[in-house]
PDB file of C-alpha atoms (C1' of nucleotides) in Angstrom:
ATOM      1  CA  UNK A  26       7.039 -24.370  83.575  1.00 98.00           C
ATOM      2  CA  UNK A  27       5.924 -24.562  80.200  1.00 98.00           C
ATOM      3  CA  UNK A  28       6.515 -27.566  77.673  1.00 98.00           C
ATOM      4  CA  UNK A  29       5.454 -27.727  74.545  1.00 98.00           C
ATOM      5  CA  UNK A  30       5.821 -30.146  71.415  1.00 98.00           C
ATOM      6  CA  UNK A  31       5.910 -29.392  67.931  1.00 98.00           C
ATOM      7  CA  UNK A  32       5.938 -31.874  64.665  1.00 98.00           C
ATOM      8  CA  UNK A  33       8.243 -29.337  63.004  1.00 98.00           C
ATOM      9  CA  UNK A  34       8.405 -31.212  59.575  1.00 98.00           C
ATOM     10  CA  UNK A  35      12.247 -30.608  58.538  1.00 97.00           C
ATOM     11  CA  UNK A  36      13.984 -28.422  61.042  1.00 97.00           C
ATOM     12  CA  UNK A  37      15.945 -27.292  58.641  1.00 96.00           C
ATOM     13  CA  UNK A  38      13.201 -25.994  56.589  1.00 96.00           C
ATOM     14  CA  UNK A  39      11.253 -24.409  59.672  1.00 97.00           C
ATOM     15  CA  UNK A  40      13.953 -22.501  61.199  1.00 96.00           C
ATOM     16  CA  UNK A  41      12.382 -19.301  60.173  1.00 96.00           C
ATOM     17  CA  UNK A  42       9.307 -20.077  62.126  1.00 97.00           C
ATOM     18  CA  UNK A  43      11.689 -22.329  64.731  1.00 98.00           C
ATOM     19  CA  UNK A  44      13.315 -19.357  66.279  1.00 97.00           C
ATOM     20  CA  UNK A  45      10.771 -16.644  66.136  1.00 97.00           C
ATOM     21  CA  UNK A  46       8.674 -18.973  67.785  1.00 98.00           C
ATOM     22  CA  UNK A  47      10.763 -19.976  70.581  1.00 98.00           C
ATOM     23  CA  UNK A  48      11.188 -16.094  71.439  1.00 98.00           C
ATOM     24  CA  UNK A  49       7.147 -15.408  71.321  1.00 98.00           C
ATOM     25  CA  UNK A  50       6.015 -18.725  73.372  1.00 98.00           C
ATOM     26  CA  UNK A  51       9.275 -19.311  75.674  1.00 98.00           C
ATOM     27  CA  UNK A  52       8.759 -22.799  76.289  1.00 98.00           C
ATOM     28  CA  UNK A  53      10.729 -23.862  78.799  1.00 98.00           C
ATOM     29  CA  UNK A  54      10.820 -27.545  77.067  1.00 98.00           C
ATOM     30  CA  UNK A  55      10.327 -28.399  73.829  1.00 98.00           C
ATOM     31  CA  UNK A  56       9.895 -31.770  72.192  1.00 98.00           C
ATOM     32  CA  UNK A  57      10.344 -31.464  68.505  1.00 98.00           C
ATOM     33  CA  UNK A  58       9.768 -34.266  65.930  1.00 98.00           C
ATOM     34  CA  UNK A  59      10.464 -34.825  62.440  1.00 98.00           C
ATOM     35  CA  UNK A  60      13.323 -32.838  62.841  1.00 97.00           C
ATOM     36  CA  UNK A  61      14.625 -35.218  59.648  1.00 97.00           C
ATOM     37  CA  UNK A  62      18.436 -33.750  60.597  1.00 96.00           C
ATOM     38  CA  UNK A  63      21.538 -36.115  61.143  1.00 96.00           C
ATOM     39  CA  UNK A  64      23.019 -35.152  64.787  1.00 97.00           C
ATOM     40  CA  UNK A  65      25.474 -33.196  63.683  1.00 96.00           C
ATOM     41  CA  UNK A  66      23.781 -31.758  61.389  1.00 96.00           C
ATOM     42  CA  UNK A  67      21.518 -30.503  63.900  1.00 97.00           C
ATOM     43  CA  UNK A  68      23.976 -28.675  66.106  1.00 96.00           C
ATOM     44  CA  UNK A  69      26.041 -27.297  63.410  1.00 95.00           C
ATOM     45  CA  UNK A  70      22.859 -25.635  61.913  1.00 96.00           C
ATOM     46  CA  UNK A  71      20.486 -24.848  65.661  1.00 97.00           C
ATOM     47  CA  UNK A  72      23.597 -25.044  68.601  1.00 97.00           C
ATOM     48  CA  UNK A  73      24.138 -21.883  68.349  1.00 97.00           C
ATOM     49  CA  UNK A  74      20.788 -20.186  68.163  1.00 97.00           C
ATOM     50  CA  UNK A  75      19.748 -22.630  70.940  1.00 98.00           C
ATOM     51  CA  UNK A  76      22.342 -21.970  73.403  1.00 98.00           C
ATOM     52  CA  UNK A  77      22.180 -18.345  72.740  1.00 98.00           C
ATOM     53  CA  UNK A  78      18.257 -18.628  74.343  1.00 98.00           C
ATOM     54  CA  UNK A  79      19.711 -20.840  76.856  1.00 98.00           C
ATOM     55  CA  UNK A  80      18.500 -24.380  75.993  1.00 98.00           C
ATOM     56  CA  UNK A  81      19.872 -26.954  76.498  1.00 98.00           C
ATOM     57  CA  UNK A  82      20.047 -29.600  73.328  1.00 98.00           C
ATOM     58  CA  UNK A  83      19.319 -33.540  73.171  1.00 98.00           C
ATOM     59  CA  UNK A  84      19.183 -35.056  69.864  1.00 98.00           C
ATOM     60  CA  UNK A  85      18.019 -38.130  68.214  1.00 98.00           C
ATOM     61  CA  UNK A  86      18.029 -37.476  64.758  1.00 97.00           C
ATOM     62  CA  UNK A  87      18.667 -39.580  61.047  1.00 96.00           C
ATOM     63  CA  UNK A  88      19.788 -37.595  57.382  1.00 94.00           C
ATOM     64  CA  UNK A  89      16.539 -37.589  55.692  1.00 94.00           C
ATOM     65  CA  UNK A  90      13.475 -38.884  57.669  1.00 96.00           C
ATOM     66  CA  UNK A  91      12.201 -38.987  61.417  1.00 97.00           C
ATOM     67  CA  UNK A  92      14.017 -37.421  63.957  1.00 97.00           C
ATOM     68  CA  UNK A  93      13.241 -36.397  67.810  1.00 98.00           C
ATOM     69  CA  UNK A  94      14.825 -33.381  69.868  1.00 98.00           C
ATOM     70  CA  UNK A  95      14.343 -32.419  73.369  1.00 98.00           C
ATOM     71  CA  UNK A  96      15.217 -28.548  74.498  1.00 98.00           C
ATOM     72  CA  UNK A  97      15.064 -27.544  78.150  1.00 98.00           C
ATOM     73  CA  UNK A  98      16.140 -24.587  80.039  1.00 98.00           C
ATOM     74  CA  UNK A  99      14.516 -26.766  83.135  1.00 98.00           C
ATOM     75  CA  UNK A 100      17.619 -29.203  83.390  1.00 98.00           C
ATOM     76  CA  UNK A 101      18.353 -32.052  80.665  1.00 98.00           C
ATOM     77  CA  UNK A 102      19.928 -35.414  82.425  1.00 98.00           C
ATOM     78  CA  UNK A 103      19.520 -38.826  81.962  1.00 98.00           C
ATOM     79  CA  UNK A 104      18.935 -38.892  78.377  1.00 98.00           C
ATOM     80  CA  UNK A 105      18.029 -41.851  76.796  1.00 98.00           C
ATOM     81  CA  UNK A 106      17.330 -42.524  72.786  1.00 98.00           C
ATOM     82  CA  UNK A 107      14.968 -44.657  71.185  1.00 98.00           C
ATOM     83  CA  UNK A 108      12.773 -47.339  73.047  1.00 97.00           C
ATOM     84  CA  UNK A 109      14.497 -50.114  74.850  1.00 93.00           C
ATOM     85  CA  UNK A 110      13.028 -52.967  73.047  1.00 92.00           C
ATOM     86  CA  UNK A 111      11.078 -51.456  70.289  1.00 96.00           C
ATOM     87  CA  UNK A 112      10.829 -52.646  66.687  1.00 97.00           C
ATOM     88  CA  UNK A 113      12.406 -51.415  63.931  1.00 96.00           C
ATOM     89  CA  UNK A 114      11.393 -51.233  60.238  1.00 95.00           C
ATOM     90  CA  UNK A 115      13.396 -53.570  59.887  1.00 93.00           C
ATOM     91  CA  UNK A 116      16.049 -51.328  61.753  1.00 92.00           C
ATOM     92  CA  UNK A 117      15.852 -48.937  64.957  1.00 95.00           C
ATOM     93  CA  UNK A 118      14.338 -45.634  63.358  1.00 96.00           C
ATOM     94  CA  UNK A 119      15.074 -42.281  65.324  1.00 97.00           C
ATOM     95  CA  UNK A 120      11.500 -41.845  66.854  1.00 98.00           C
ATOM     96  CA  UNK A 121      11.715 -41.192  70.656  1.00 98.00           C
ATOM     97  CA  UNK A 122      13.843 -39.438  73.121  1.00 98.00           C
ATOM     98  CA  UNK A 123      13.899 -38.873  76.966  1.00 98.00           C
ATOM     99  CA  UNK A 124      14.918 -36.757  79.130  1.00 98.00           C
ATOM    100  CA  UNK A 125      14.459 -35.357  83.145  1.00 98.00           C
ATOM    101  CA  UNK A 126      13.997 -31.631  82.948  1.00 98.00           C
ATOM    102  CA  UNK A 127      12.394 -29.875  85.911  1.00 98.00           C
ATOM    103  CA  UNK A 128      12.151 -33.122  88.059  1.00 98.00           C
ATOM    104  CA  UNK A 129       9.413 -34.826  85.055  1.00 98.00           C
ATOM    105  CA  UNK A 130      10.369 -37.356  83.008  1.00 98.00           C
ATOM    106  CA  UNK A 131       9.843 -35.971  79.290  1.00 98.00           C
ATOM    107  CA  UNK A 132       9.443 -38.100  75.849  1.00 98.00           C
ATOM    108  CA  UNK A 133       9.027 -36.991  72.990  1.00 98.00           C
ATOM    109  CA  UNK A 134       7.747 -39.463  70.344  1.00 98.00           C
ATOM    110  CA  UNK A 135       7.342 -39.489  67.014  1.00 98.00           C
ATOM    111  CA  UNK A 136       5.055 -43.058  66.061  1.00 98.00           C
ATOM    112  CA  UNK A 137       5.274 -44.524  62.957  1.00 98.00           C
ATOM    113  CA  UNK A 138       2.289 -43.288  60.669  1.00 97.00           C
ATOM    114  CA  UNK A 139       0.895 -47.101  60.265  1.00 96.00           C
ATOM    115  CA  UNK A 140       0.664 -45.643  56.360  1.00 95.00           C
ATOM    116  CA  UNK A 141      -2.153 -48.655  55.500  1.00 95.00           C
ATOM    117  CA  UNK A 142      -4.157 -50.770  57.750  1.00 96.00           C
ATOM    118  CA  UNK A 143      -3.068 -54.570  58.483  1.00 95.00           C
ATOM    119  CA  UNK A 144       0.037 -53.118  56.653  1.00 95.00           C
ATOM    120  CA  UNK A 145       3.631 -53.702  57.525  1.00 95.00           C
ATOM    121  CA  UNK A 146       3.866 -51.056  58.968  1.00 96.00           C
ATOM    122  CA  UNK A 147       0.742 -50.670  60.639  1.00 97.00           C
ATOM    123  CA  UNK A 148       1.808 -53.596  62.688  1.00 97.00           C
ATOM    124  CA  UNK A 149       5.410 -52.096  63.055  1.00 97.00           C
ATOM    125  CA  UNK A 150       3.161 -49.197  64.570  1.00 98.00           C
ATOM    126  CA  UNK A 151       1.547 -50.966  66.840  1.00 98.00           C
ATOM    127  CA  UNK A 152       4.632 -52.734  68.254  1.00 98.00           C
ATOM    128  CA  UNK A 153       5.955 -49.479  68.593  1.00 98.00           C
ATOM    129  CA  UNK A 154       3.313 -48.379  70.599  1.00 98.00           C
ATOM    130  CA  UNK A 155       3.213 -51.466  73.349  1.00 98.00           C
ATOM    131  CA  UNK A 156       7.027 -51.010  73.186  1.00 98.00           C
ATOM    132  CA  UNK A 157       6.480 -46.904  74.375  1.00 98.00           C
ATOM    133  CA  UNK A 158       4.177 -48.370  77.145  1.00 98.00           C
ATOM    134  CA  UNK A 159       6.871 -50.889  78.540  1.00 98.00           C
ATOM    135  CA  UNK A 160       9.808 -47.809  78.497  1.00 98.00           C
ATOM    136  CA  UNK A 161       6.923 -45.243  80.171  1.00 98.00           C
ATOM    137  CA  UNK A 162       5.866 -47.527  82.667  1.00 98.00           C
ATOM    138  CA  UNK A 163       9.292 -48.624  83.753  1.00 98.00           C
ATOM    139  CA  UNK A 164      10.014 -45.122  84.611  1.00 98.00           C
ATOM    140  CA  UNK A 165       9.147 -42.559  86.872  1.00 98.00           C
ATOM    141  CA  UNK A 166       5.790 -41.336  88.089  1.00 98.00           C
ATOM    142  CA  UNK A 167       6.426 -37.901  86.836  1.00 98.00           C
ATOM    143  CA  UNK A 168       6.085 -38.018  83.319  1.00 98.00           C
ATOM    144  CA  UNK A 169       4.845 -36.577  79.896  1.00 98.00           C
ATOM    145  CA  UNK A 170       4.633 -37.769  76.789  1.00 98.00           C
ATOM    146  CA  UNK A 171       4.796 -35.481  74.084  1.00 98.00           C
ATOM    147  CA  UNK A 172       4.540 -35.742  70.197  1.00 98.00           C
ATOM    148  CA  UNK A 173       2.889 -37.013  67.054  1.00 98.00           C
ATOM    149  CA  UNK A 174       1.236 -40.168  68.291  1.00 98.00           C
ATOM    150  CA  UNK A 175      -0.438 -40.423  64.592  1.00 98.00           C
ATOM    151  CA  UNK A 176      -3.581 -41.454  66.133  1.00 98.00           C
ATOM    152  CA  UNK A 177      -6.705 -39.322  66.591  1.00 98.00           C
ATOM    153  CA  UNK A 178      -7.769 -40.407  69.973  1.00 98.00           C
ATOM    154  CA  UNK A 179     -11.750 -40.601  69.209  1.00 97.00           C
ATOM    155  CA  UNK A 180     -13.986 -39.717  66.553  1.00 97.00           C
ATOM    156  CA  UNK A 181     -14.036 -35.955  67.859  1.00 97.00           C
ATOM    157  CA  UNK A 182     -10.595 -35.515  67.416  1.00 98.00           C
ATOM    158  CA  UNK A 183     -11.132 -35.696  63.192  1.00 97.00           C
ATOM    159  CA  UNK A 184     -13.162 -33.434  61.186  1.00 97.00           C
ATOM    160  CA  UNK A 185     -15.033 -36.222  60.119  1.00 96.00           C
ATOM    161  CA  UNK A 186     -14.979 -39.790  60.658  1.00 95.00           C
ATOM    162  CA  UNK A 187     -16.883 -40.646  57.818  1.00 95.00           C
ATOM    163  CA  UNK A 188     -13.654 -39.031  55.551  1.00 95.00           C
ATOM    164  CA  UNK A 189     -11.324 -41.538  57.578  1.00 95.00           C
ATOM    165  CA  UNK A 190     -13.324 -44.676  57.194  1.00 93.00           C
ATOM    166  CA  UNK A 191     -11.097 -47.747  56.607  1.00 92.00           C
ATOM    167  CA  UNK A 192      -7.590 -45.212  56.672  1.00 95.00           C
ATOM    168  CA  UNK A 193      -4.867 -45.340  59.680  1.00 96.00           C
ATOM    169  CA  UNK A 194      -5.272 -43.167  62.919  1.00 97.00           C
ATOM    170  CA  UNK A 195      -8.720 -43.967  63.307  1.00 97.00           C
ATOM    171  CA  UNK A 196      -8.436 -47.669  63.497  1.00 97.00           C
ATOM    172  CA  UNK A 197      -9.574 -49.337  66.553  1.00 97.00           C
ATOM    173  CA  UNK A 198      -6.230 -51.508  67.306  1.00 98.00           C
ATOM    174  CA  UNK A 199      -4.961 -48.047  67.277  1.00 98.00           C
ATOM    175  CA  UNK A 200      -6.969 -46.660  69.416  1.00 98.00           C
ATOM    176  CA  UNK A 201      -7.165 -49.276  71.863  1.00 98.00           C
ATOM    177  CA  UNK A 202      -3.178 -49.607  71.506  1.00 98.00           C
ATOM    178  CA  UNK A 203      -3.186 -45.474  72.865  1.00 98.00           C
ATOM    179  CA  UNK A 204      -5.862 -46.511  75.468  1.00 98.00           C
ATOM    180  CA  UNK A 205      -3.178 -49.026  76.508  1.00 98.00           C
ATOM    181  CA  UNK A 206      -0.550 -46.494  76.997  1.00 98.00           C
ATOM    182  CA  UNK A 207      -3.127 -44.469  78.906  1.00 98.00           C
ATOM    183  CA  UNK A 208      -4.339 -46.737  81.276  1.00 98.00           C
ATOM    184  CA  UNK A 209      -0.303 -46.121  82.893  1.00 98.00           C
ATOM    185  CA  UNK A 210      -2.373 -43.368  84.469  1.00 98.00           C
ATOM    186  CA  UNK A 211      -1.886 -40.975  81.217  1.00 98.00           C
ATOM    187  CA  UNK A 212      -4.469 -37.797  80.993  1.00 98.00           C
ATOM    188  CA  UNK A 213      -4.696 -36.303  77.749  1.00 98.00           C
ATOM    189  CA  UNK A 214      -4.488 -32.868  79.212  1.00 98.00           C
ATOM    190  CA  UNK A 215      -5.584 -30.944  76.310  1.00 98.00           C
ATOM    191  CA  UNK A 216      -8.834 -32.826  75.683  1.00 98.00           C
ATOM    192  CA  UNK A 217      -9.365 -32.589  79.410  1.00 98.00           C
ATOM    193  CA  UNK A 218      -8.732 -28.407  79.312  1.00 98.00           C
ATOM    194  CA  UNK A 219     -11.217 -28.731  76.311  1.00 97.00           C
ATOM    195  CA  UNK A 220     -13.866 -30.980  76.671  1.00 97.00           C
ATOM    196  CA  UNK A 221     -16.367 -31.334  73.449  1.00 91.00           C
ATOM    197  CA  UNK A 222     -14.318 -28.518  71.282  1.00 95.00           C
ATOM    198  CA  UNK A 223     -13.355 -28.434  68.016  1.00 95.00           C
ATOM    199  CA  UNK A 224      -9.315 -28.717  68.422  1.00 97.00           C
ATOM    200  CA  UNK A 225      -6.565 -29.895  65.853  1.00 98.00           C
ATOM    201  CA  UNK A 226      -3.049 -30.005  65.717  1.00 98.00           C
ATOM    202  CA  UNK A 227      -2.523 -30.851  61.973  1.00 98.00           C
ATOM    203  CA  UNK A 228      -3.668 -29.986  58.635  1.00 98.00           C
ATOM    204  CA  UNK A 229      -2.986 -31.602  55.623  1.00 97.00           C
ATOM    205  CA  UNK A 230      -1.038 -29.217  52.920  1.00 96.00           C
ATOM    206  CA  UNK A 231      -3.456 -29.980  50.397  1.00 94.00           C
ATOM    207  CA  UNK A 232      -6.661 -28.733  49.438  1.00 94.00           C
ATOM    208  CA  UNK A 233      -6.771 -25.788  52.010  1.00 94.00           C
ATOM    209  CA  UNK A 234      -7.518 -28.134  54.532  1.00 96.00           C
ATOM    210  CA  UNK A 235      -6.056 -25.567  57.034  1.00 97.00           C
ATOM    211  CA  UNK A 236      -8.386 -22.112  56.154  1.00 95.00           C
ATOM    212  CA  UNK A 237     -11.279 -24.638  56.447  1.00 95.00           C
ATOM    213  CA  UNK A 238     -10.406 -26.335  59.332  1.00 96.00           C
ATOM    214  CA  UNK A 239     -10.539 -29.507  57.906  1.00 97.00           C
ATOM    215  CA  UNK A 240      -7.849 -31.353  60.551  1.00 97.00           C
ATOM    216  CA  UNK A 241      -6.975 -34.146  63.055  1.00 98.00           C
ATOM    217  CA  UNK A 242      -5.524 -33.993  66.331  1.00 98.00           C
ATOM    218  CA  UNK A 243      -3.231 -36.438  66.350  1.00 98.00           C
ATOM    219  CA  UNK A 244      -0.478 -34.339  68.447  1.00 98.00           C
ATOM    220  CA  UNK A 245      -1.055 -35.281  71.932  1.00 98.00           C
ATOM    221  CA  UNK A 246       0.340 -34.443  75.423  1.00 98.00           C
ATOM    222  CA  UNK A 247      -0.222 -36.853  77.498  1.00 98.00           C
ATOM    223  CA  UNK A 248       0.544 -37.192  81.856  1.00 98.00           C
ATOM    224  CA  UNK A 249       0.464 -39.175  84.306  1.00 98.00           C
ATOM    225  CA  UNK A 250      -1.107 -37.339  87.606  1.00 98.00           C
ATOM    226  CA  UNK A 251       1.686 -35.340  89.644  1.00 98.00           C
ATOM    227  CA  UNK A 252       1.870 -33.862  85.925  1.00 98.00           C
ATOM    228  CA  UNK A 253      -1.699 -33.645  85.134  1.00 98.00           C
ATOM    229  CA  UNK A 254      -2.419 -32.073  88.429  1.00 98.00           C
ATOM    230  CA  UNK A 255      -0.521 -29.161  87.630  1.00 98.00           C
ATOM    231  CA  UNK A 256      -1.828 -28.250  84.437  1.00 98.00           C
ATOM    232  CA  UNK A 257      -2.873 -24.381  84.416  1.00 98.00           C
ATOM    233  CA  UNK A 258      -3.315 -24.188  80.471  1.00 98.00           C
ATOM    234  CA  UNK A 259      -3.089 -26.746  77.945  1.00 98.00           C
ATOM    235  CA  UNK A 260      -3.699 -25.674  73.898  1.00 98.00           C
ATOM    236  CA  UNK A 261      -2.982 -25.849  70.322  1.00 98.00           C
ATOM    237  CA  UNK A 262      -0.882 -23.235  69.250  1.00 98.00           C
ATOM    238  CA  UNK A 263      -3.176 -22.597  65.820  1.00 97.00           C
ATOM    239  CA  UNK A 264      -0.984 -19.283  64.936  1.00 97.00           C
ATOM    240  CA  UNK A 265       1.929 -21.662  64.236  1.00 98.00           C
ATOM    241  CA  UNK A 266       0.202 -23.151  61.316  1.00 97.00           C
ATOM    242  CA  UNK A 267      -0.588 -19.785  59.688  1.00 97.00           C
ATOM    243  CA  UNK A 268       1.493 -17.647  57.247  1.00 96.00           C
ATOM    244  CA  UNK A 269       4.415 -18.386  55.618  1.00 94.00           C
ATOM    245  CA  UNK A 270       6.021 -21.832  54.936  1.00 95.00           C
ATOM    246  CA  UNK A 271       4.360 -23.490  58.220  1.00 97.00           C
ATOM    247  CA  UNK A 272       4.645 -27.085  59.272  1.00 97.00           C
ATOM    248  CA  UNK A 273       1.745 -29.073  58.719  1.00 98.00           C
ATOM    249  CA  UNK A 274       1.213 -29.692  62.417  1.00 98.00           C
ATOM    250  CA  UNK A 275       0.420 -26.767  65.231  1.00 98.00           C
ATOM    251  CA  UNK A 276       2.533 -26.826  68.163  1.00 98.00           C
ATOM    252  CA  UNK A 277       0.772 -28.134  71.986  1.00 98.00           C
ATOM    253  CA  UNK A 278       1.400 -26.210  74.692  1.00 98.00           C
ATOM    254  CA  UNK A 279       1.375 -26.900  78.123  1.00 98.00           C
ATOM    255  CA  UNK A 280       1.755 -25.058  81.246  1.00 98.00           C
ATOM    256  CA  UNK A 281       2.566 -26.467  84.505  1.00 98.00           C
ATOM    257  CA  UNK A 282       1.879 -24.782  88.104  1.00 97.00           C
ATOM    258  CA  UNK A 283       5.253 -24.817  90.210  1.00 87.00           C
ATOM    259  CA  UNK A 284       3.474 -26.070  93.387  1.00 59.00           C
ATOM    260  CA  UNK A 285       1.856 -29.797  92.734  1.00 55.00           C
ATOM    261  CA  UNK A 286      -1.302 -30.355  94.323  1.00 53.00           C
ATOM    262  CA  UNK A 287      -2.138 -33.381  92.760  1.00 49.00           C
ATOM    263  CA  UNK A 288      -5.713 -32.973  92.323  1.00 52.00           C
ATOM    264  CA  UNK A 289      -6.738 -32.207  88.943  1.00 49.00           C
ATOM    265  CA  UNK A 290     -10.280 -32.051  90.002  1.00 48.00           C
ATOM    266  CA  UNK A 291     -13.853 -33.178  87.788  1.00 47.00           C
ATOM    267  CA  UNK A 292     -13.240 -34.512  84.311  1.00 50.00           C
ATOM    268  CA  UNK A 293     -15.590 -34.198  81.304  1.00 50.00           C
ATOM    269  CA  UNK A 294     -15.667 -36.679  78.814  1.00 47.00           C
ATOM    270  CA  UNK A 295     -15.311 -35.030  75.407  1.00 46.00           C
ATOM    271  CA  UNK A 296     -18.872 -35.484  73.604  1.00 47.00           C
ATOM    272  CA  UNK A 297     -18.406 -35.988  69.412  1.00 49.00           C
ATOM    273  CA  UNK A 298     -19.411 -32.137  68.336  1.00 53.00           C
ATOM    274  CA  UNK A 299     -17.755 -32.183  64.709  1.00 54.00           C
ATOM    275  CA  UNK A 300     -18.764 -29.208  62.870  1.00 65.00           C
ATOM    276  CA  UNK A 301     -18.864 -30.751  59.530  1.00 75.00           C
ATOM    277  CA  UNK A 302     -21.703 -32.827  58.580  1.00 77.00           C
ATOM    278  CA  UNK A 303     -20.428 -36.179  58.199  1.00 78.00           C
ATOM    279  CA  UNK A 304     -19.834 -37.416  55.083  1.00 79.00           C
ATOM    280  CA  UNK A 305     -19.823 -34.289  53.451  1.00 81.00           C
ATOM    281  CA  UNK A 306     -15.987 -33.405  53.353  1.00 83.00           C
ATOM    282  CA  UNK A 307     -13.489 -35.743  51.390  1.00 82.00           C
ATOM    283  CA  UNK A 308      -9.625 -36.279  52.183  1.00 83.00           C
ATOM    284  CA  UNK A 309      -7.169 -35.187  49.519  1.00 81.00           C
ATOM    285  CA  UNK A 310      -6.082 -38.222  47.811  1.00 72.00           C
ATOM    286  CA  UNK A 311      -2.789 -39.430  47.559  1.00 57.00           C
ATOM    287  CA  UNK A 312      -1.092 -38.888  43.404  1.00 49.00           C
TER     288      UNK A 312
ATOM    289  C1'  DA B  24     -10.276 -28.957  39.139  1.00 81.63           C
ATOM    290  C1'  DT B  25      -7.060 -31.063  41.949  1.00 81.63           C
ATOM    291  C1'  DG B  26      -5.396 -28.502  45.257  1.00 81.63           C
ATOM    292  C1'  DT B  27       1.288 -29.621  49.363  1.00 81.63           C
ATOM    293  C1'  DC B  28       5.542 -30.097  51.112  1.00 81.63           C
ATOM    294  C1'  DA B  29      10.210 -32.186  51.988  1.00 81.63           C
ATOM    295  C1'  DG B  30      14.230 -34.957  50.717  1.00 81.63           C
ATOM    296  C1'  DC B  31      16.675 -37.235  47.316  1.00 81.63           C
ATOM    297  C1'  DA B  32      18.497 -39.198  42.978  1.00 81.63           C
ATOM    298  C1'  DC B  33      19.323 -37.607  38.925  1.00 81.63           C
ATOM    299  C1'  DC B  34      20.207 -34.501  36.668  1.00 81.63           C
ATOM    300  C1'  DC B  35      15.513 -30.030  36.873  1.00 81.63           C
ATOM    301  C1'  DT B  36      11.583 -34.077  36.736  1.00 81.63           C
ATOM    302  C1'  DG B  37      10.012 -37.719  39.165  1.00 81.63           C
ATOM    303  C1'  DC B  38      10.012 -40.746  42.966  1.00 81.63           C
ATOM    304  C1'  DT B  39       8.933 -41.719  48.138  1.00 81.63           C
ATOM    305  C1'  DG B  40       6.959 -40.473  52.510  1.00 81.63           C
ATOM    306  C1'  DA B  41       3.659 -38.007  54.942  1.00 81.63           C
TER     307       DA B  41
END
DNA sequence: ATGTCAGCACCCTGCTGA
C-alpha cells in the first residue's frame, strides 16, 4: 500500500499537477493539506476526477485558508474531523482529518505555522500540537500521521540553522512539543530510510530557493511500529516541486509491505550534514 | 537587486497569510 501526503497549497490552483500526479505515483492514500476549498466546493470541482480513479473522498475543508483531505482506494470509515479538544484561533480551524483505510489509522494534519515565536499563535501551535498527541494516542496502534507539521525536526532537516535563528519551526518548545507526539511510539520513517541526507519537502517561492536547494523538511510521516515495520520505501517526491505552477511543498511518499513483520530492524540517528556553510545563506524576507 | 504565490476586497492594486 502506498500513502502519501502532499501540502498542495490551493487545490484549486494545483489541479493541473493534482491529477497528473495521482495517475504517475498511484497512491493508494493521500493526505492533502491546504486544500483552502469549502466542502462543497471541493467535490463539485475534484468528485468527479476522484471517483473516476477510484478514491474514495473525506473532506475537511474552509473557503479561503487551511483545509485537510483524505483519499483512499484502501477503505475510508470512521472519519473523524478536527481534534477532539484542540484550540482554535479563537475558533476550530479545518486542520486535521482521520480516517481507517487499509486497517491503519490515517491523519492528516495541517499545524498552525506558529508565524512568530512567544506569539499568539505560536502558543495556539503548540496547543495544537499536545491536543494531536491526546486524539493519536487515544486511538489505535496502527497509525500514521501525515502532513505539514511546520516544524523541522532537527537542525539537519534546514538548510541552515544559522538562517532560522530566533524564527518558528526551529524553536525548541517546538521541537520538544513533536518529540512529545513521538514518544506515542512515532518513527519518522523518512529520516529513518535516510539517515544523515540532505532531504526537503518545501521550498520557499522566493529567491530560487528551490534550484538551489535552499529548503526545510517540515512535511513529515510519522508511525507508530506495526506501521513503521512495514516500510519498504519512504521519500520526497522532489519532481513534484519542479516545472510549472508547483506547490511550494514536495509530496512524501510512503510504501507499506502487505505482510507486517513488525521489526523495522537497526536505526541510525541522522548526523547534521548540511551542505551549506552555515551562515552563509539568508532567508527571503517577508515585504 | 529583491527575487513568490494564493485568496480576497476592491475595484486592477494592495492587503494578509504563508
Amino acid at each position: 500500500m502506498r500513502i502519501a501526503s502532499w501540502n498542495v497549497n490551493s487545490v484549486k490552483q494545483r489541479m493541473p499537477r493534482l491529477l497528473p500526479w495521482l495517475d504517475q505515483r498511484q497512491p493508494d492514500v493521500v493526505c492533502l493539506q491546504e486544500t483552502k476549498l469549502a466542502d462543497g466546493a471541493f467535490t463539485e470541482l475534484l468528485g468527479e476526477s476522484l471517483d473516476a480513479r477510484g478514491y474514495e473522498v473525506a473532506v475537511y475543508g474552509e473557503a479561503r485558508w487551511n483545509g485537510v483531505a483524505i483519499l483512499s482506494r484502501a477503505g475510508l470509515d470512521d472519519v473523524v474531523t478536527g481534534i477532539a479538544n484542540g484550540p482554535g484561533f479563537p475558533h476550530p480551524e479545518a486542520r486535521a482529518i482521520a480516517a481507517t483505510c487499509g486497517g491503519i489509522r490515517v491523519h492528516s494534519v495541517y499545524v498552525p505555522n506558529g508565524r512568530i515565536p512567544d506569539s499568539d499563535h505560536y502558543r495556539y501551535k503548540l496547543t495544537w500540537l499536545a491536543a494531536l498527541r491526546d486524539v493519536v494516542g487515544a486511538g489505535p496502534e496502527a497509525v500514521i500521521v501525515c502532513g505539514d507539521l511546520n516544524i523541522a525536526p532537527t537542525d539537519a532537516d534546514v538548510f541552515d540553522p544559522l538562517a532560522y535563528a530566533g524564527q518558528t519551526h526551529v524553536t525548541p518548545p517546538e521541537r520538544a512539543a513533536l518529540a512529545e507526539l513521538q514518544a506515542l511510539g512515532l518513527r519518522d520513517v523518512v529520516r529513518d530510510r535516510w539517515p544523515g541526507e540532505r532531504v526537503f519537502t518545501y521550498w520557499d517561492y522566493r529567491a530560487g530557493m528551490f534550484h538551489k536547494d535552499l529548503g526545510m523538511r517540515i512535511d513529515l510521516a510519522l508511525a507508530s511500529a506495526p506501521v513503521a515495520g512495514r516500510v519498504r520505501a519512504a521519500w520526497i517526491d522532489r519532481h513534484a516541486r519542479k516545472g510549472t505552477g508547483p506547490s511550494d511543498h514536495a509530496p512524501v511518499i510512503v510504501d507499506l509491505d502487505e505482510a507486517p513483520d513488525g521489526d523495522i530492524g537497526p536505526v541510525v540517528p541522522p548526523p547534521s550534514a548540511p551542505s551549506v556553510r552555515p551562515g552563509t545563506a539568508k532567508l527571503p524576507q517577508s515585504p
